[in-house]
CSV table of C-alpha atoms in Angstrom, one decimal:
chain,number,residue,atom,x,y,z
A,1,MET,CA,119.2,-5.2,-27.0
A,2,PRO,CA,120.0,-6.4,-23.5
A,3,GLY,CA,117.3,-4.5,-21.7
A,4,HIS,CA,114.2,-6.2,-20.3
A,5,VAL,CA,111.4,-4.1,-21.9
A,6,ASP,CA,108.7,-6.1,-23.8
A,7,ARG,CA,108.7,-3.6,-26.7
A,8,ALA,CA,105.5,-5.0,-28.2
A,9,ARG,CA,103.7,-4.7,-24.9
A,10,ALA,CA,105.2,-1.2,-24.4
A,11,ALA,CA,103.9,-0.2,-27.8
A,12,ARG,CA,100.4,-1.2,-27.0
A,13,LEU,CA,100.4,0.5,-23.7
A,14,MET,CA,101.9,3.7,-25.1
A,15,GLU,CA,99.4,3.8,-28.0
A,16,ALA,CA,96.5,3.4,-25.5
A,17,ALA,CA,98.0,6.3,-23.4
A,18,GLY,CA,98.6,8.5,-26.4
A,19,LEU,CA,102.4,8.5,-26.0
A,20,ASP,CA,105.2,8.6,-28.5
A,21,ALA,CA,107.9,7.6,-26.0
A,22,LEU,CA,108.8,7.0,-22.4
A,23,LEU,CA,111.4,8.9,-20.4
A,24,ILE,CA,113.0,6.6,-17.8
A,25,ALA,CA,114.5,8.4,-14.8
A,26,SER,CA,115.1,6.0,-11.9
A,27,PRO,CA,118.3,4.0,-11.7
A,28,GLU,CA,116.5,0.7,-11.3
A,29,SER,CA,114.3,1.4,-14.3
A,30,PHE,CA,117.2,2.7,-16.4
A,31,ARG,CA,119.0,-0.7,-15.9
A,32,TRP,CA,115.7,-2.5,-16.8
A,33,ALA,CA,115.1,-0.4,-19.9
A,34,THR,CA,118.7,-0.5,-21.3
A,35,GLY,CA,120.6,-3.3,-19.7
A,36,ALA,CA,123.3,-0.8,-18.9
A,37,GLU,CA,124.6,0.5,-15.5
A,38,PRO,CA,123.1,3.8,-14.5
A,39,GLY,CA,126.3,4.8,-12.7
A,40,VAL,CA,127.4,6.1,-9.3
A,41,ALA,CA,126.1,9.6,-9.9
A,42,MET,CA,122.5,8.3,-9.6
A,43,GLY,CA,123.2,7.7,-6.0
A,44,TRP,CA,121.9,11.2,-5.2
A,45,ARG,CA,118.5,10.2,-6.6
A,46,ARG,CA,118.5,13.5,-8.7
A,47,LEU,CA,117.5,13.8,-12.3
A,48,GLY,CA,120.2,13.9,-14.9
A,49,PRO,CA,123.1,11.4,-14.6
A,50,ALA,CA,121.3,8.6,-16.5
A,51,MET,CA,118.1,8.9,-18.5
A,52,ALA,CA,116.7,6.6,-21.2
A,53,VAL,CA,114.1,7.3,-23.9
A,54,VAL,CA,112.0,4.3,-25.1
A,55,PRO,CA,110.2,5.0,-28.4
A,56,ALA,CA,106.8,3.7,-28.9
A,57,ASP,CA,107.9,2.1,-32.2
A,58,PRO,CA,109.4,-1.2,-31.1
A,59,ALA,CA,111.7,-1.3,-34.1
A,60,ARG,CA,113.7,1.7,-32.9
A,61,PRO,CA,116.4,1.3,-30.3
A,62,VAL,CA,116.4,2.9,-26.8
A,63,GLY,CA,118.4,6.2,-26.6
A,64,ALA,CA,120.2,7.3,-23.5
A,65,VAL,CA,122.0,10.1,-21.7
A,66,VAL,CA,124.8,8.7,-19.5
A,67,THR,CA,127.9,9.8,-17.7
A,68,ASP,CA,131.3,9.3,-19.2
A,69,LEU,CA,132.4,6.8,-16.5
A,70,PHE,CA,129.6,4.4,-17.6
A,71,ALA,CA,129.3,5.3,-21.3
A,72,GLY,CA,131.0,2.0,-22.2
A,73,SER,CA,128.2,0.0,-20.5
A,74,ALA,CA,125.5,1.9,-22.4
A,75,ALA,CA,127.3,1.5,-25.7
A,76,ALA,CA,127.7,-2.2,-25.2
A,77,ALA,CA,124.0,-2.4,-24.4
A,78,GLY,CA,123.2,-0.9,-27.8
A,79,CYS,CA,121.8,2.4,-26.6
A,80,ASP,CA,121.4,4.5,-29.8
A,81,PRO,CA,121.6,7.4,-29.9
A,82,LEU,CA,123.9,8.0,-27.0
A,83,ARG,CA,124.7,11.3,-25.3
A,84,VAL,CA,127.6,11.5,-22.8
A,85,HIS,CA,128.4,14.1,-20.1
A,86,ALA,CA,131.3,14.4,-17.6
A,87,ILE,CA,131.1,13.7,-13.9
A,88,TRP,CA,133.6,14.3,-11.1
A,89,PRO,CA,136.0,11.3,-11.3
A,90,GLU,CA,139.0,11.8,-13.6
A,91,ALA,CA,138.9,8.4,-15.2
A,92,ILE,CA,140.3,7.8,-18.7
A,93,SER,CA,141.6,4.9,-20.8
A,94,VAL,CA,145.0,4.6,-22.5
A,95,ARG,CA,144.4,1.0,-23.4
A,96,ASP,CA,144.0,1.7,-27.1
A,97,LEU,CA,147.5,3.4,-27.1
A,98,LEU,CA,149.2,0.3,-25.7
A,99,PRO,CA,151.7,-1.2,-26.1
A,100,SER,CA,153.8,1.9,-26.1
A,101,GLU,CA,157.1,3.0,-24.7
A,102,ALA,CA,155.7,6.5,-24.0
A,103,ASP,CA,155.7,7.8,-20.4
A,104,ALA,CA,152.4,8.3,-18.5
A,105,ALA,CA,152.2,12.0,-19.2
A,106,THR,CA,152.5,11.4,-23.0
A,107,LEU,CA,149.9,8.7,-22.9
A,108,VAL,CA,147.4,10.8,-20.9
A,109,ALA,CA,148.0,13.8,-23.2
A,110,ALA,CA,147.2,11.6,-26.2
A,111,ALA,CA,144.1,10.1,-24.6
A,112,THR,CA,142.6,13.5,-23.7
A,113,ALA,CA,143.6,15.3,-26.9
A,114,ASP,CA,140.0,15.8,-28.0
A,115,ARG,CA,139.0,17.7,-24.9
A,116,PRO,CA,137.8,21.2,-25.6
A,117,THR,CA,139.8,24.1,-24.3
A,118,GLY,CA,139.1,24.9,-20.7
A,119,PHE,CA,137.6,21.4,-20.0
A,120,ALA,CA,136.8,21.0,-16.3
A,121,ARG,CA,134.9,18.4,-14.4
A,122,PRO,CA,131.9,19.4,-12.2
A,123,GLY,CA,132.0,18.8,-8.4
A,124,THR,CA,129.4,16.0,-8.9
A,125,PHE,CA,127.4,16.3,-12.2
A,126,ASP,CA,126.0,19.2,-14.2
A,127,ARG,CA,122.3,18.9,-14.4
A,128,GLY,CA,122.1,21.7,-17.0
A,129,VAL,CA,124.5,19.9,-19.3
A,130,ALA,CA,122.7,16.6,-18.8
A,131,LEU,CA,119.3,18.1,-19.6
A,132,SER,CA,120.6,19.9,-22.7
A,133,LEU,CA,121.8,16.5,-23.9
A,134,LEU,CA,118.3,15.1,-23.3
A,135,ARG,CA,116.9,17.9,-25.5
A,136,ASP,CA,119.4,17.0,-28.2
A,137,LEU,CA,118.7,13.3,-27.8
A,138,LEU,CA,115.0,13.8,-28.3
A,139,ALA,CA,115.6,15.9,-31.4
A,140,GLY,CA,118.0,13.3,-32.7
A,141,MET,CA,115.3,10.6,-32.2
A,142,GLY,CA,112.7,12.7,-34.0
A,143,LEU,CA,110.8,13.3,-30.8
A,144,ALA,CA,111.0,17.1,-30.5
A,145,GLY,CA,107.5,18.2,-29.8
A,146,ALA,CA,106.4,14.6,-29.1
A,147,ARG,CA,104.1,13.3,-26.4
A,148,ILE,CA,106.5,12.0,-23.7
A,149,GLY,CA,105.4,9.9,-20.7
A,150,ALA,CA,107.9,10.4,-17.9
A,151,GLU,CA,108.6,8.3,-14.8
A,152,LEU,CA,107.8,11.3,-12.7
A,153,SER,CA,107.9,9.3,-9.4
A,154,ALA,CA,111.6,9.4,-9.9
A,155,VAL,CA,111.9,13.1,-10.6
A,156,PRO,CA,112.4,15.3,-7.5
A,157,ALA,CA,110.3,18.4,-7.2
A,158,ALA,CA,113.4,20.4,-7.4
A,159,ASP,CA,114.1,19.1,-10.9
A,160,HIS,CA,110.6,19.1,-12.4
A,161,ALA,CA,110.5,22.6,-13.7
A,162,VAL,CA,113.9,22.3,-15.4
A,163,LEU,CA,112.8,19.0,-17.0
A,164,LEU,CA,109.7,20.7,-18.5
A,165,ASP,CA,112.0,23.4,-20.0
A,166,ALA,CA,114.4,20.9,-21.3
A,167,VAL,CA,111.9,18.8,-23.2
A,168,ALA,CA,109.8,21.7,-24.5
A,169,PRO,CA,108.0,21.8,-26.9
A,170,SER,CA,107.4,18.1,-26.2
A,171,ARG,CA,104.3,17.5,-24.0
A,172,LEU,CA,105.2,15.7,-20.7
A,173,SER,CA,102.8,13.6,-18.7
A,174,ASP,CA,103.2,11.1,-15.8
A,175,ALA,CA,103.8,7.5,-17.0
A,176,THR,CA,104.9,6.0,-13.6
A,177,ALA,CA,102.0,3.6,-13.6
A,178,LEU,CA,102.7,2.6,-17.2
A,179,VAL,CA,106.3,1.8,-16.4
A,180,ASP,CA,105.2,-0.1,-13.3
A,181,ARG,CA,102.9,-2.3,-15.5
A,182,LEU,CA,105.7,-3.0,-17.9
A,183,ARG,CA,108.2,-3.9,-15.2
A,184,ALA,CA,105.7,-6.2,-13.6
A,185,HIS,CA,106.0,-8.6,-16.5
A,186,LYS,CA,109.4,-10.2,-16.3
A,187,SER,CA,111.6,-11.2,-19.2
A,188,ALA,CA,113.1,-14.7,-19.5
A,189,ALA,CA,116.4,-13.3,-18.2
A,190,GLU,CA,114.8,-11.6,-15.2
A,191,ILE,CA,112.9,-14.8,-14.3
A,192,ALA,CA,116.1,-16.8,-14.5
A,193,LEU,CA,117.7,-14.4,-11.9
A,194,LEU,CA,114.7,-14.5,-9.7
A,195,ARG,CA,114.6,-18.3,-9.9
A,196,GLN,CA,118.3,-18.4,-8.8
A,197,ALA,CA,117.6,-16.0,-6.0
A,198,GLY,CA,114.6,-18.1,-4.9
A,199,ALA,CA,116.5,-21.4,-4.9
A,200,ILE,CA,119.5,-19.9,-3.0
A,201,THR,CA,117.1,-18.4,-0.4
A,202,GLU,CA,115.2,-21.6,0.1
A,203,ALA,CA,118.4,-23.6,0.6
A,204,ALA,CA,119.9,-21.0,2.9
A,205,LEU,CA,116.8,-20.9,5.0
A,206,ALA,CA,116.8,-24.7,5.4
A,207,ALA,CA,120.4,-24.6,6.5
A,208,PHE,CA,119.6,-21.7,8.8
A,209,VAL,CA,116.9,-23.5,10.9
A,210,PRO,CA,119.3,-25.6,13.0
A,211,LEU,CA,121.0,-22.4,14.1
A,212,LEU,CA,117.8,-21.3,15.9
A,213,ARG,CA,119.0,-22.5,19.3
A,214,GLU,CA,118.6,-21.3,22.8
A,215,GLY,CA,120.8,-18.3,23.6
A,216,ALA,CA,121.3,-17.3,19.9
A,217,THR,CA,121.3,-13.5,19.5
A,218,ARG,CA,119.5,-11.6,16.7
A,219,ALA,CA,122.7,-10.1,15.4
A,220,ALA,CA,124.5,-13.4,15.2
A,221,LEU,CA,121.5,-15.0,13.5
A,222,GLY,CA,121.4,-12.2,10.9
A,223,ARG,CA,125.1,-12.6,10.1
A,224,ALA,CA,124.7,-16.3,9.9
A,225,PHE,CA,122.0,-16.1,7.3
A,226,LEU,CA,124.0,-13.8,5.1
A,227,ASP,CA,127.0,-16.2,5.3
A,228,LEU,CA,124.7,-19.1,4.3
A,229,VAL,CA,123.5,-17.2,1.2
A,230,ARG,CA,127.1,-16.6,0.1
A,231,GLU,CA,128.0,-20.2,0.7
A,232,GLU,CA,125.0,-21.5,-1.2
A,233,ALA,CA,125.7,-19.1,-4.1
A,234,THR,CA,129.3,-20.3,-4.2
A,235,ARG,CA,128.2,-23.9,-4.1
A,236,ARG,CA,125.9,-23.4,-7.1
A,237,GLY,CA,128.6,-21.5,-9.0
A,238,THR,CA,126.4,-18.4,-9.3
A,239,THR,CA,128.2,-15.9,-11.5
A,240,ALA,CA,126.0,-12.9,-10.9
A,241,SER,CA,126.6,-10.6,-7.9
A,242,VAL,CA,124.9,-12.0,-4.8
A,243,THR,CA,123.8,-10.1,-1.7
A,244,ALA,CA,121.0,-10.7,0.8
A,245,TRP,CA,118.8,-9.1,3.4
A,246,GLU,CA,117.1,-10.5,6.5
A,247,TYR,CA,114.4,-9.7,9.0
A,248,VAL,CA,114.9,-12.2,11.8
A,249,GLY,CA,113.1,-11.5,15.0
A,250,PHE,CA,112.1,-13.5,18.1
A,251,GLY,CA,110.3,-13.1,21.5
A,252,ALA,CA,107.2,-11.4,22.6
A,253,SER,CA,108.2,-8.2,20.8
A,254,PRO,CA,108.1,-8.4,17.0
A,255,TRP,CA,110.6,-5.7,16.6
A,256,SER,CA,113.3,-5.6,19.3
A,257,SER,CA,114.4,-9.2,19.9
A,258,PRO,CA,116.3,-8.4,23.1
A,259,GLY,CA,118.8,-10.8,24.6
A,260,GLY,CA,119.1,-14.4,23.4
A,261,LEU,CA,116.6,-16.8,22.0
A,262,ALA,CA,114.6,-18.6,24.8
A,263,ARG,CA,112.3,-21.5,25.0
A,264,GLY,CA,108.7,-20.5,24.2
A,265,ASP,CA,109.8,-17.7,21.8
A,266,VAL,CA,108.1,-17.2,18.5
A,267,VAL,CA,110.8,-16.8,15.8
A,268,LYS,CA,109.9,-14.9,12.6
A,269,VAL,CA,112.4,-15.4,9.7
A,270,ASP,CA,111.7,-13.2,6.6
A,271,VAL,CA,114.7,-13.3,4.2
A,272,GLY,CA,115.8,-13.0,0.6
A,273,ALA,CA,118.9,-13.5,-1.5
A,274,VAL,CA,119.5,-10.9,-4.2
A,275,VAL,CA,121.1,-12.2,-7.5
A,276,GLY,CA,122.2,-9.7,-10.1
A,277,GLY,CA,120.0,-7.1,-8.3
A,278,TYR,CA,116.9,-9.3,-8.3
A,279,THR,CA,115.5,-10.2,-4.9
A,280,ALA,CA,113.8,-13.3,-3.6
A,281,ASP,CA,111.4,-13.1,-0.6
A,282,LEU,CA,110.6,-16.0,1.6
A,283,ALA,CA,109.4,-16.4,5.2
A,284,ARG,CA,108.5,-18.9,7.9
A,285,THR,CA,107.6,-18.8,11.6
A,286,TYR,CA,109.0,-21.2,14.2
A,287,THR,CA,108.9,-21.7,18.0
A,288,LEU,CA,111.7,-22.8,20.3
A,289,GLY,CA,110.1,-25.6,22.2
A,290,PRO,CA,106.3,-26.0,22.4
A,291,ALA,CA,104.3,-23.1,21.0
A,292,PRO,CA,102.2,-21.1,23.4
A,293,VAL,CA,98.5,-21.6,22.9
A,294,ARG,CA,97.9,-18.0,21.8
A,295,ALA,CA,100.7,-18.2,19.3
A,296,THR,CA,99.2,-21.3,17.7
A,297,GLN,CA,95.8,-19.6,17.5
A,298,VAL,CA,97.3,-16.6,15.6
A,299,TYR,CA,99.4,-18.8,13.3
A,300,ASP,CA,96.5,-21.1,12.4
A,301,ALA,CA,94.5,-18.1,11.3
A,302,LEU,CA,97.3,-16.8,9.1
A,303,ARG,CA,97.9,-20.2,7.6
A,304,ALA,CA,94.2,-20.4,6.8
A,305,ALA,CA,94.5,-17.0,5.0
A,306,PHE,CA,97.6,-18.3,3.1
A,307,GLU,CA,95.9,-21.4,2.0
A,308,ALA,CA,92.8,-19.5,0.9
A,309,GLY,CA,94.8,-17.1,-1.2
A,310,ARG,CA,97.4,-19.4,-2.5
A,311,LYS,CA,95.0,-21.5,-4.5
A,312,LEU,CA,93.8,-18.4,-6.4
A,313,PHE,CA,97.2,-17.5,-7.9
A,314,ARG,CA,96.6,-18.2,-11.6
A,315,PRO,CA,96.1,-16.0,-14.7
A,316,GLY,CA,92.9,-14.1,-14.7
A,317,THR,CA,92.6,-13.7,-10.9
A,318,ALA,CA,92.2,-10.1,-9.6
A,319,LEU,CA,94.7,-9.3,-6.7
A,320,ARG,CA,91.8,-7.7,-4.8
A,321,ASP,CA,90.0,-11.0,-4.8
A,322,ILE,CA,93.0,-12.8,-3.2
A,323,HIS,CA,93.2,-10.0,-0.6
A,324,ALA,CA,89.5,-10.5,0.2
A,325,ALA,CA,89.8,-14.2,0.5
A,326,ALA,CA,92.7,-13.9,2.9
A,327,ILE,CA,91.0,-11.3,5.1
A,328,ARG,CA,87.8,-13.5,5.2
A,329,ALA,CA,89.8,-16.5,6.4
A,330,VAL,CA,91.4,-14.6,9.3
A,331,HIS,CA,88.1,-13.2,10.3
A,332,ALA,CA,86.5,-16.6,10.2
A,333,ALA,CA,89.3,-18.0,12.4
A,334,GLY,CA,88.1,-15.8,15.2
A,335,PHE,CA,89.9,-12.5,14.6
A,336,PRO,CA,87.3,-10.2,13.0
A,337,SER,CA,89.3,-7.0,13.7
A,338,TYR,CA,92.3,-8.2,11.7
A,339,ALA,CA,93.2,-5.5,9.0
A,340,ARG,CA,96.2,-6.1,6.7
A,341,GLY,CA,96.7,-3.6,3.9
A,342,HIS,CA,98.3,-6.1,1.4
A,343,PHE,CA,99.1,-9.8,1.3
A,344,GLY,CA,102.2,-9.5,-0.9
A,345,HIS,CA,103.8,-7.7,-3.8
A,346,GLY,CA,105.7,-7.9,-6.9
A,347,LEU,CA,109.4,-8.9,-7.0
A,348,GLY,CA,112.2,-7.7,-9.2
A,349,ALA,CA,115.1,-5.3,-9.0
A,350,SER,CA,113.9,-2.3,-6.9
A,351,ILE,CA,115.4,-0.3,-4.1
A,352,TRP,CA,114.1,-2.9,-1.6
A,353,SER,CA,112.3,-6.2,-1.5
A,354,GLU,CA,108.8,-4.9,-2.5
A,355,GLU,CA,107.6,-3.5,-5.8
A,356,TRP,CA,104.3,-2.9,-7.6
A,357,PRO,CA,101.8,-4.6,-7.8
A,358,TYR,CA,100.4,-5.2,-4.4
A,359,THR,CA,97.8,-7.9,-3.4
A,360,ALA,CA,95.5,-5.2,-1.9
A,361,ALA,CA,91.8,-4.4,-1.7
A,362,ASP,CA,92.2,-1.4,-4.0
A,363,SER,CA,94.3,-3.1,-6.7
A,364,ASP,CA,93.0,-3.1,-10.2
A,365,VAL,CA,95.6,-5.7,-11.3
A,366,VAL,CA,94.7,-9.1,-12.8
A,367,LEU,CA,97.4,-11.8,-12.7
A,368,GLU,CA,99.1,-12.6,-16.0
A,369,PRO,CA,101.8,-15.1,-17.0
A,370,GLY,CA,105.3,-13.8,-16.4
A,371,MET,CA,104.5,-11.9,-13.2
A,372,VAL,CA,106.6,-12.8,-10.1
A,373,MET,CA,104.8,-12.3,-6.8
A,374,ALA,CA,105.6,-12.7,-3.1
A,375,PHE,CA,102.4,-14.0,-1.3
A,376,GLU,CA,102.5,-13.4,2.4
A,377,ALA,CA,100.3,-13.6,5.5
A,378,PRO,CA,102.0,-11.6,8.4
A,379,TRP,CA,100.9,-10.4,11.8
A,380,TYR,CA,102.9,-8.5,14.4
A,381,ILE,CA,101.4,-8.7,17.9
A,382,ASP,CA,103.5,-7.0,20.7
A,383,GLY,CA,103.2,-9.3,23.7
A,384,ILE,CA,102.9,-12.5,21.6
A,385,GLY,CA,105.4,-12.2,18.7
A,386,GLY,CA,105.8,-11.7,15.0
A,387,PHE,CA,104.3,-14.2,12.6
A,388,ILE,CA,104.6,-14.7,8.8
A,389,LEU,CA,104.1,-17.3,6.1
A,390,GLU,CA,105.4,-16.4,2.7
A,391,ASP,CA,106.3,-18.0,-0.7
A,392,MET,CA,107.6,-16.6,-3.9
A,393,LEU,CA,105.5,-17.4,-7.0
A,394,LEU,CA,105.9,-17.2,-10.8
A,395,ILE,CA,102.5,-16.9,-12.6
A,396,THR,CA,102.5,-19.4,-15.4
A,397,GLU,CA,100.0,-20.1,-18.2
A,398,ASP,CA,97.8,-22.4,-16.0
A,399,GLY,CA,98.7,-21.5,-12.4
A,400,ALA,CA,101.7,-20.5,-10.3
A,401,GLU,CA,105.1,-22.1,-9.8
A,402,THR,CA,106.6,-21.8,-6.4
A,403,LEU,CA,110.1,-20.3,-6.9
A,404,ALA,CA,110.9,-20.3,-3.2
A,405,GLY,CA,109.2,-22.2,-0.4
A,406,ALA,CA,108.1,-25.5,-2.0
A,407,SER,CA,110.3,-27.7,0.2
A,408,LEU,CA,109.6,-25.9,3.5
A,409,PRO,CA,106.7,-26.9,5.7
A,410,ARG,CA,103.9,-24.4,6.1
A,411,THR,CA,103.3,-25.3,9.7
A,412,MET,CA,104.8,-23.3,12.6
A,413,GLN,CA,107.6,-25.7,13.3
A,414,GLU,CA,108.5,-26.5,16.9
A,415,LEU,CA,112.3,-26.5,17.2
């Protein structure tokens, strides 16, 4: 089916955790698990509009509860069984009744003939109906009374008790970490989207650098980068939806970037194109004119951290060891008080540019092929400026491929 779950890996992890199935609750994980759109009703971040059930048996398809407006997407994705509930938009199809000479009222009446007496749409969505359909779905999949691992990080406290009632007598436990581990290993289709996003981001950043001129404002620079991403995506003939985000800042304050760009300013450019929901992440630091001595000292320490960590990105390396190497490098460069919580993160389709795992001191993750990571060395010093060096990496069988950043110098370029 079109989802991105590695079903064999999921089966192994569920067996180790003593689970018969996973209950997927967040919109981004629903899309990952099914390949279908979760729908607009998920915008409230409440439980109910779209839920997926992934059985431990990899031979069995993924079941889903979805809204009527997006049922077609779930059906096309192969969700089986499928349970559908109504939401607020009155949206129907008369396409199967055409061509016809009948007037609109006759067509609508025919298209809605199977509605029960007294049918009415809810103001938004009916959580009770959705959860009753989840109970029915579990029964239909032979999972009534099963051991269900739920993505509880996506279940609001206000919905937790009713979820327990809905799945009873099934036993529910938190499987958020298990879902995170599954999502960290990208499918070939996910890697293709991330590769496109990385290539577009790198090309757009290269085209963006000449715009870093004296007098340029933060707002104008931000708009310009987004325009460059759209232009690059068009040039490449990218067919997936493309958006972008940017954190461009300059001057002695890492956050405010007041006025226009001036000589001597440090310029931090942290950006990413998003292709089909999958985000890139790439960053470089520049100076307008000669770099102040203090800025050079800071950046040189960060580059030493980056170089120390970058060479460790290969299968079998623990993320905590990369964090330790980067911290040691900054300390050795003359900044023993430097304390950075993580030096990068996973990349994929989340609600922003960072997702699990993190290159942190408390991480228990070991790099494996198929993971896509952003590796970064940032520092924000009010009075000197914001600094960052970051590449986007795909872990391969014998190392790491740079998906974004390979053609861009790692030095702090003087513009």
